[in-house]
Coordinates of C-alpha atoms and ligand atoms in Angstrom, one line a residue:
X5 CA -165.4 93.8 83.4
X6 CA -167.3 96.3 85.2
X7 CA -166.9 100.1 83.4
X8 CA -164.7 102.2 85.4
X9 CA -166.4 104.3 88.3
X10 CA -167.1 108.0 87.5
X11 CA -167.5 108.9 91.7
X12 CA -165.4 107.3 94.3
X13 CA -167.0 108.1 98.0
X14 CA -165.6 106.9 101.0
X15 CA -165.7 107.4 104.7
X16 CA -163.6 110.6 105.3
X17 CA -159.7 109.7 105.6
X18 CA -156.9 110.4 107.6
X19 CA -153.5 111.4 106.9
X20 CA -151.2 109.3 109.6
X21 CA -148.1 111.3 108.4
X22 CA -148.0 114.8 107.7
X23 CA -145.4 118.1 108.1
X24 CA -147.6 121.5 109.1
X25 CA -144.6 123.6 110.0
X26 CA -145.5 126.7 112.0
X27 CA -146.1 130.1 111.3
X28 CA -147.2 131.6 107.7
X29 CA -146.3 128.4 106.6
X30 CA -148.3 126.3 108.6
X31 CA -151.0 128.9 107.9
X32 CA -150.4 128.7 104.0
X33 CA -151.0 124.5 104.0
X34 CA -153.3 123.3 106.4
X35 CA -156.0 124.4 104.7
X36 CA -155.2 121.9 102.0
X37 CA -155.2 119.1 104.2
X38 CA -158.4 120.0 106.8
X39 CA -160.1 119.9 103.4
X40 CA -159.6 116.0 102.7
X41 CA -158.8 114.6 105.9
X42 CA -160.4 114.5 109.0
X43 CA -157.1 114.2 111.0
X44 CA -153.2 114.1 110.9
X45 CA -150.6 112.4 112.8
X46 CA -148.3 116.2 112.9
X47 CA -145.0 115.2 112.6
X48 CA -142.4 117.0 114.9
X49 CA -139.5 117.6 113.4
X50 CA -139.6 121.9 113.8
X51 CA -136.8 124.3 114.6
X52 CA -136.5 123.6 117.4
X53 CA -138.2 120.1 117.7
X54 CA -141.5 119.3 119.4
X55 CA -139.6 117.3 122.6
X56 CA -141.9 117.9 125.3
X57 CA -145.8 117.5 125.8
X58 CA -146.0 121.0 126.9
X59 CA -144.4 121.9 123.3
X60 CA -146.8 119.4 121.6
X61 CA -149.8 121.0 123.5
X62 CA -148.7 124.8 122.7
X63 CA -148.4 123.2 118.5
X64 CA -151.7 121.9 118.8
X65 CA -153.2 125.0 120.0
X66 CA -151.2 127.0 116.9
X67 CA -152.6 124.3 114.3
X68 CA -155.9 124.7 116.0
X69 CA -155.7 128.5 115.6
X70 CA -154.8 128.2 112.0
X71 CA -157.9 125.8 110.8
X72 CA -160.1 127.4 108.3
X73 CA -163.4 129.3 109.3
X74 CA -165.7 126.4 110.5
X75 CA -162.6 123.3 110.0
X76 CA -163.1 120.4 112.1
X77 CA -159.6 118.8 111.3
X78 CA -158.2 117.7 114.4
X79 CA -154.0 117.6 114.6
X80 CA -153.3 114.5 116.0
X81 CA -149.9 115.3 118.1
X82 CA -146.3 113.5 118.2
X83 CA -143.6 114.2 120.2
X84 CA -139.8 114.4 118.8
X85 CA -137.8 111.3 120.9
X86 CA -134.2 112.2 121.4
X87 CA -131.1 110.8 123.1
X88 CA -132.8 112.6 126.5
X89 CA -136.4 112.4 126.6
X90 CA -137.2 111.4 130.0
X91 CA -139.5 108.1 130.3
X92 CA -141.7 110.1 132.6
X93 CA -142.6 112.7 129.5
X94 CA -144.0 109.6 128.2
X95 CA -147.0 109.8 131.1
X96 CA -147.6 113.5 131.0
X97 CA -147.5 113.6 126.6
X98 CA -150.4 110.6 126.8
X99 CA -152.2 113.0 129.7
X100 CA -151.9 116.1 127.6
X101 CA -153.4 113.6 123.9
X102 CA -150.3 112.8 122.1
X103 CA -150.7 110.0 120.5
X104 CA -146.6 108.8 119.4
X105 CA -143.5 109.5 119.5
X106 CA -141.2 109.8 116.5
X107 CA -137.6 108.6 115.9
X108 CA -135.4 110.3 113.3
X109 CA -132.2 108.6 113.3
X110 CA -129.8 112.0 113.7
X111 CA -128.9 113.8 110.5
X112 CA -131.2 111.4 108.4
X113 CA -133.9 113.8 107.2
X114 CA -135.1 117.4 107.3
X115 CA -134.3 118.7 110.7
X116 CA -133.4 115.7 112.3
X117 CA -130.1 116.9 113.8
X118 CA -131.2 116.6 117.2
X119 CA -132.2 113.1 116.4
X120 CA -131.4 109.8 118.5
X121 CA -127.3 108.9 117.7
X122 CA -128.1 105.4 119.4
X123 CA -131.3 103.8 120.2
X124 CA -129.7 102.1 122.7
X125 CA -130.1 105.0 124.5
X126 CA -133.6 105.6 124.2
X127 CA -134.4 101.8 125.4
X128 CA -135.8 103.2 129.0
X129 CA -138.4 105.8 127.1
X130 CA -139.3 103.2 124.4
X131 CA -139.9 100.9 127.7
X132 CA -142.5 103.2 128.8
X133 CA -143.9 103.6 125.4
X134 CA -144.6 99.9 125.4
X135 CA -146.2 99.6 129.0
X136 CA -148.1 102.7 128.2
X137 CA -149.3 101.8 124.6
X138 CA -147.7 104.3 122.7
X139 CA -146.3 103.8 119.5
X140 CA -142.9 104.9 118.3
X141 CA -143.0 106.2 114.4
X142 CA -139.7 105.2 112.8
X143 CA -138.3 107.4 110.3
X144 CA -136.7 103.8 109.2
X145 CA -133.3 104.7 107.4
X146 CA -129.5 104.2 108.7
X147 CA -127.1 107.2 108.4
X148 CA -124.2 105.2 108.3
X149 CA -122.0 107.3 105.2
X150 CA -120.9 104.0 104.5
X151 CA -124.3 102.8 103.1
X152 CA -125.7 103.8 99.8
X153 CA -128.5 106.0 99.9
X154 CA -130.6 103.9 98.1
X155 CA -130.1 101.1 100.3
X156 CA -130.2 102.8 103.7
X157 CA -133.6 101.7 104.4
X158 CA -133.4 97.9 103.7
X159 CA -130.2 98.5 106.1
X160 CA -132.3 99.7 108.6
X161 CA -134.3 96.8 108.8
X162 CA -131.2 94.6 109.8
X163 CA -129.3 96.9 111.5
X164 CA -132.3 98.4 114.0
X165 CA -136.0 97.2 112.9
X166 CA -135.2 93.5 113.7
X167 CA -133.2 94.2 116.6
X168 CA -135.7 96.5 118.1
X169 CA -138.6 94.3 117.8
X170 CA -136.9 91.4 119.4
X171 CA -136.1 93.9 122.6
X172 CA -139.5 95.3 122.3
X173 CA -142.0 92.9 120.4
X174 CA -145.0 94.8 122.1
X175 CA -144.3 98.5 120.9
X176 CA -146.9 99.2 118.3
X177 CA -144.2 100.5 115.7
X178 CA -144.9 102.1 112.5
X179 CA -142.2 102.0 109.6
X180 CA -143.0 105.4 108.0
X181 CA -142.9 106.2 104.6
X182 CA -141.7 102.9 103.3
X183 CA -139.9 103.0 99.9
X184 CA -138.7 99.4 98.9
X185 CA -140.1 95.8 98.3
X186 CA -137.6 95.3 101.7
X187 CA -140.0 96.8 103.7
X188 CA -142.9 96.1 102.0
X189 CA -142.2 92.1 102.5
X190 CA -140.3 93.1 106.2
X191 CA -144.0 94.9 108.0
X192 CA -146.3 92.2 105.8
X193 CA -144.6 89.1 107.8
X194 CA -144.3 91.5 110.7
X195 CA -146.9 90.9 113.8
X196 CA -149.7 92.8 114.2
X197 CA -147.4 95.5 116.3
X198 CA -145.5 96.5 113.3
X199 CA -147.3 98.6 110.6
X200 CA -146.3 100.8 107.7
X201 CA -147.5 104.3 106.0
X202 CA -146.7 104.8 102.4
X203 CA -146.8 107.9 100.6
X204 CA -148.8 108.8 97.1
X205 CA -145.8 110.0 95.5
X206 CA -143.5 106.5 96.5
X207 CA -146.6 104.5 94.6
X208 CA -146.7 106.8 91.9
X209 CA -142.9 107.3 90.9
X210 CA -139.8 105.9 90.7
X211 CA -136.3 107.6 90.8
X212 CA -136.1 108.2 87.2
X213 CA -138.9 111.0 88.1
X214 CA -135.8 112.4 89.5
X215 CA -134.0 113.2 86.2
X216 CA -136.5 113.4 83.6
X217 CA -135.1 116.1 80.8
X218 CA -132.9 117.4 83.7
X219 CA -132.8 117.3 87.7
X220 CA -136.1 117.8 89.1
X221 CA -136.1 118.9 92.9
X222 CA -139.8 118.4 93.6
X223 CA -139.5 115.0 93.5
X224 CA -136.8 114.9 95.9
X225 CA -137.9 113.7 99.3
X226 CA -136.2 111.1 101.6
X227 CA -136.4 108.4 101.5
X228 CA -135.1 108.7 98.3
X229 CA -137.4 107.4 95.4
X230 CA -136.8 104.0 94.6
X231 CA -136.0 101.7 91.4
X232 CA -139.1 100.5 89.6
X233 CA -139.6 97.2 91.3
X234 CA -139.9 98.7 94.3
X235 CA -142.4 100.5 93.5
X236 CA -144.5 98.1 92.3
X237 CA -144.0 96.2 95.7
X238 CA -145.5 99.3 97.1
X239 CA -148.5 99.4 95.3
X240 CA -148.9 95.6 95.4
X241 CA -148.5 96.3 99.4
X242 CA -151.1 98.9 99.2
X243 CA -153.5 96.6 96.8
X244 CA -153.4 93.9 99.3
X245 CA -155.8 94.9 101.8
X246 CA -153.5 94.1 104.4
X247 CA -154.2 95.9 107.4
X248 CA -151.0 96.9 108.1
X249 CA -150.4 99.4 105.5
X250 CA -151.9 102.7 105.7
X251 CA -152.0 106.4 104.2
X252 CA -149.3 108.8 105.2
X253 CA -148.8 111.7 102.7
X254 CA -145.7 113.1 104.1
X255 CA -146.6 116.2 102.4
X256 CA -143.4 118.0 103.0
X257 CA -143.8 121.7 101.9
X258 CA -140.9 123.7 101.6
X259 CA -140.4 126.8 100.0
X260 CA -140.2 126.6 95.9
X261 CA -137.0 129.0 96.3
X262 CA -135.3 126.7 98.4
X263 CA -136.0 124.2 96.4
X264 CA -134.6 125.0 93.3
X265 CA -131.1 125.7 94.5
X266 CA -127.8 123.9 94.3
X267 CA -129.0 122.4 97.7
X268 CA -132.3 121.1 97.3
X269 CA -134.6 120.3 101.1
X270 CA -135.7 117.2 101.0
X271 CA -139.8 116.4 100.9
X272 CA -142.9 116.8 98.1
X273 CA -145.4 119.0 98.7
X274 CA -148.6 116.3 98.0
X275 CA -151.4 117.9 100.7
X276 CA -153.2 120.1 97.5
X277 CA -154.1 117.1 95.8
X278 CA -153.3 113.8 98.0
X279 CA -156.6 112.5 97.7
X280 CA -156.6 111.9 94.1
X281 CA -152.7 110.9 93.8
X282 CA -154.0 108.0 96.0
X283 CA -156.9 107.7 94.1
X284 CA -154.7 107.7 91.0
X285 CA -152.1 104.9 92.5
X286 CA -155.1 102.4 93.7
X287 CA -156.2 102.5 90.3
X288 CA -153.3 102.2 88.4
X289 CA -153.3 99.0 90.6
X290 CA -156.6 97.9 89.8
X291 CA -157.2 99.0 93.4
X292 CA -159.6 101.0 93.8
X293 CA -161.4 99.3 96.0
X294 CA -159.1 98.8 98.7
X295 CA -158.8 102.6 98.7
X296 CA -161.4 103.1 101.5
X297 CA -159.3 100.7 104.1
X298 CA -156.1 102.5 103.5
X299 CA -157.3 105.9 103.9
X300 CA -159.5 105.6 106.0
X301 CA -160.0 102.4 108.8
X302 CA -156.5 100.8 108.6
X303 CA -154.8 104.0 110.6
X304 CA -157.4 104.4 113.2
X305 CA -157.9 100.9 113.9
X306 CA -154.0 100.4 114.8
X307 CA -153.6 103.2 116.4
X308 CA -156.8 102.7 118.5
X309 CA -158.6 105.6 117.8
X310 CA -162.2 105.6 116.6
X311 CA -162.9 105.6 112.5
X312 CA -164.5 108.7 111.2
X313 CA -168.0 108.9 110.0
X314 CA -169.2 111.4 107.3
X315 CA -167.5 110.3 103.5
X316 CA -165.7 112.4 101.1
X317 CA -166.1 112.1 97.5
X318 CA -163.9 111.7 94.6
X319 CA -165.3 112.7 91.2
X320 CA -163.4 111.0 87.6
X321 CA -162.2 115.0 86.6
X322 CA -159.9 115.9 85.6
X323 CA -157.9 118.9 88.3
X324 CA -155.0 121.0 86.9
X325 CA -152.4 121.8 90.1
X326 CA -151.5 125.9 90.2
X327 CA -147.7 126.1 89.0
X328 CA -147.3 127.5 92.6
X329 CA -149.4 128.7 95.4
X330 CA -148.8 131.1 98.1
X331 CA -146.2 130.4 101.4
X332 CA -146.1 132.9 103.6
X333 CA -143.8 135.6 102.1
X334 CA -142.9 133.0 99.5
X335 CA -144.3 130.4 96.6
X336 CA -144.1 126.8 97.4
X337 CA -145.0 124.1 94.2
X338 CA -146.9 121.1 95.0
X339 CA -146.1 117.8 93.1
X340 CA -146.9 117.8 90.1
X341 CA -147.5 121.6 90.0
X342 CA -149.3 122.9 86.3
X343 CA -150.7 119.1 85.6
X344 CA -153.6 117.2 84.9
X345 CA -154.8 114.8 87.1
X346 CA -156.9 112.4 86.4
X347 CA -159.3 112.8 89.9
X348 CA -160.6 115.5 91.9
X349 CA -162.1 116.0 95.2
X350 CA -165.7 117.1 95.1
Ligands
LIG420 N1 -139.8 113.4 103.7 C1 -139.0 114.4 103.5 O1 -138.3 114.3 102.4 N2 -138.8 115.4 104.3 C2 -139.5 115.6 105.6 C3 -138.8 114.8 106.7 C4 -139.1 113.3 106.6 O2 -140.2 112.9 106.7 O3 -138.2 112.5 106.5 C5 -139.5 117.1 105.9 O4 -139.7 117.5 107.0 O5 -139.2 117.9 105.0
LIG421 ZN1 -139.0 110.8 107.4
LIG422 ZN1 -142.1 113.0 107.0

């Protein structure tokens, strides 16, 4: 057995699923992320929604605004699909560089409210995505109150995925932020239209994370974190080298005060230190050479966009997270905030 590496260089990722915000905060945390990645699919779920691509084009000039003296992070832009959007937005958001569009079930996740009630509905725009090449990025869980929480993705799957692919089997489709050996097993038999992002902290934890010595907010996100074994799926999913599976932090900041309340937001703030979560997953796997792929070639390459060059480097040190960093006005606390981790970004 080889001894284990001391560096870790690889070409310069990409996060294909990521939540900026706007304003202070979008100021306060893309500095985080401009430092490890080279581009972000920017998910579009504000107050209000990015819906049209004049919005996405106005968000793009915001993020832009807000890079870091001498950044060349580029916001790759997504537009919010409702119950309404018109298939001709669909021509003018791939004129003005949008790259997909995202579907939030309604009421499923953080700001989803004016989400789609019934794809049906959207089956016109989703027509025009697939003659047009544009993917459709599936916030993949069913809202049905009927449905167990923890089973409301593998219910998806059934209830829409399948469905949807048999009315549409050439819509590039990614299942975001995939949380259970369902999935996992569902976008590995898949075609190569179908692909999935999975996120550090869904390789790394479990839901007993949840209640360790007491509730624990930070690691609240949706989807929901998952029983061991799906976990493990995850990170065999990851290990695999498939092509299909790719990084997607869904670094989710939200305030720390708003966290730690008798209604917790959902999402985990991972963008400070996503790099070496990863790095700390792939090689808890025995991974670590399948790394590279995920994080960097696997995105691009399905989405059709060209891999970056340069390379960024992890070093075997160990990084203690800041119990809290600044948020605009407020402190927001990133996963694993006051802890040692194992890697760090040079
Ligand atoms: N993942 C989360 O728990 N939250 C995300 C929304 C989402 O990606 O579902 C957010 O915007 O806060
Ligand atoms: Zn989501
Ligand atoms: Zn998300």
């Amino acid at each position: 057995m080889s001894p284990a590496p001391t560096t870790l260089t690889i070409t310069r990722p990409d996060d294909w699923h990521l939540h900026l915000r706007d304003g202070a905060a979008l100021a306060a945390v893309l500095p985080y992320t401009a430092r490890e990645f080279a581009r972000a699919i920017v998910m579009p779920n504000l107050r209000p929604p990015v819906t049209t691509a004049a919005q996405a084009t106005a968000y793009r000039e915001r993020i832009l605004a807000a890079r870091p003296e001498g950044s060349d992070f580029e916001p790759l832009m997504t537009l919010y699909l409702t119950d309404n959007t018109p298939p001709d937005e669909i021509t003018k958001a791939q004129a003005a560089g949008v790259v997909a569009l995202k579907l939030y079930p309604a009421g499923a996740t953080t700001n989803s409210d004016a989400g789609v009630t019934d794809i049906r509905r959207t089956y016109p725009t989703l027509e025009a995505m697939q003659r047009a090449g544009l993917p459709l990025l599936v916030h993949g869980e069913v809202t049905d109150p009927e449905v167990d929480v923890f089973d409301r993705e593998a219910v998806f799957i059934d209830r829409v995925m399948r469905p949807l692919r048999a009315d549409f089997p050439e819509l590039k489709v990614v299942f975001e932020h995939i949380t259970t050996k369902e999935a996992a097993e569902y976008v590995a038999g898949a075609d190569e239209f179908t692909a999935a992002t999975i996120t550090a902290h869904h390789l790394l934890y479990d839901r007993n994370a949840l209640f360790v010595g007491g509730l624990r907010p930070h690691y609240y996100c949706l989807p929901v974190l998952k029983r061991a074994v799906h976990r493990h799926a995850l990170l065999a999913a990851a290990a695999s080298g498939s092509r299909k599976f790719f990084l997607g932090t869904d670094s989710a900041p939200h305030a720390a005060a708003l966290k730690e309340q008798s209604v917790c937001g959902a999402g985990c703030f991972t963008a400070p230190a996503a790099l070496a979560l990863y790095a700390e997953a792939f090689e808890l796997a025995g991974a670590l050479d399948k790394l590279e792929a995920f994080a960097a070639f696997n995105g691009p390459d399905f989405y059709g966009l060209p891999r970056n060059t340069g390379t960024v480097t992890l070093r075997r040190e160990p990084f203690t997270l800041p119990e809290a960093l600044p948020f605009g006005d407020a402190t927001i606390k990133p996963l694993r905030a006051g802890e040692t981790l194992p890697w760090s970004l040079q």
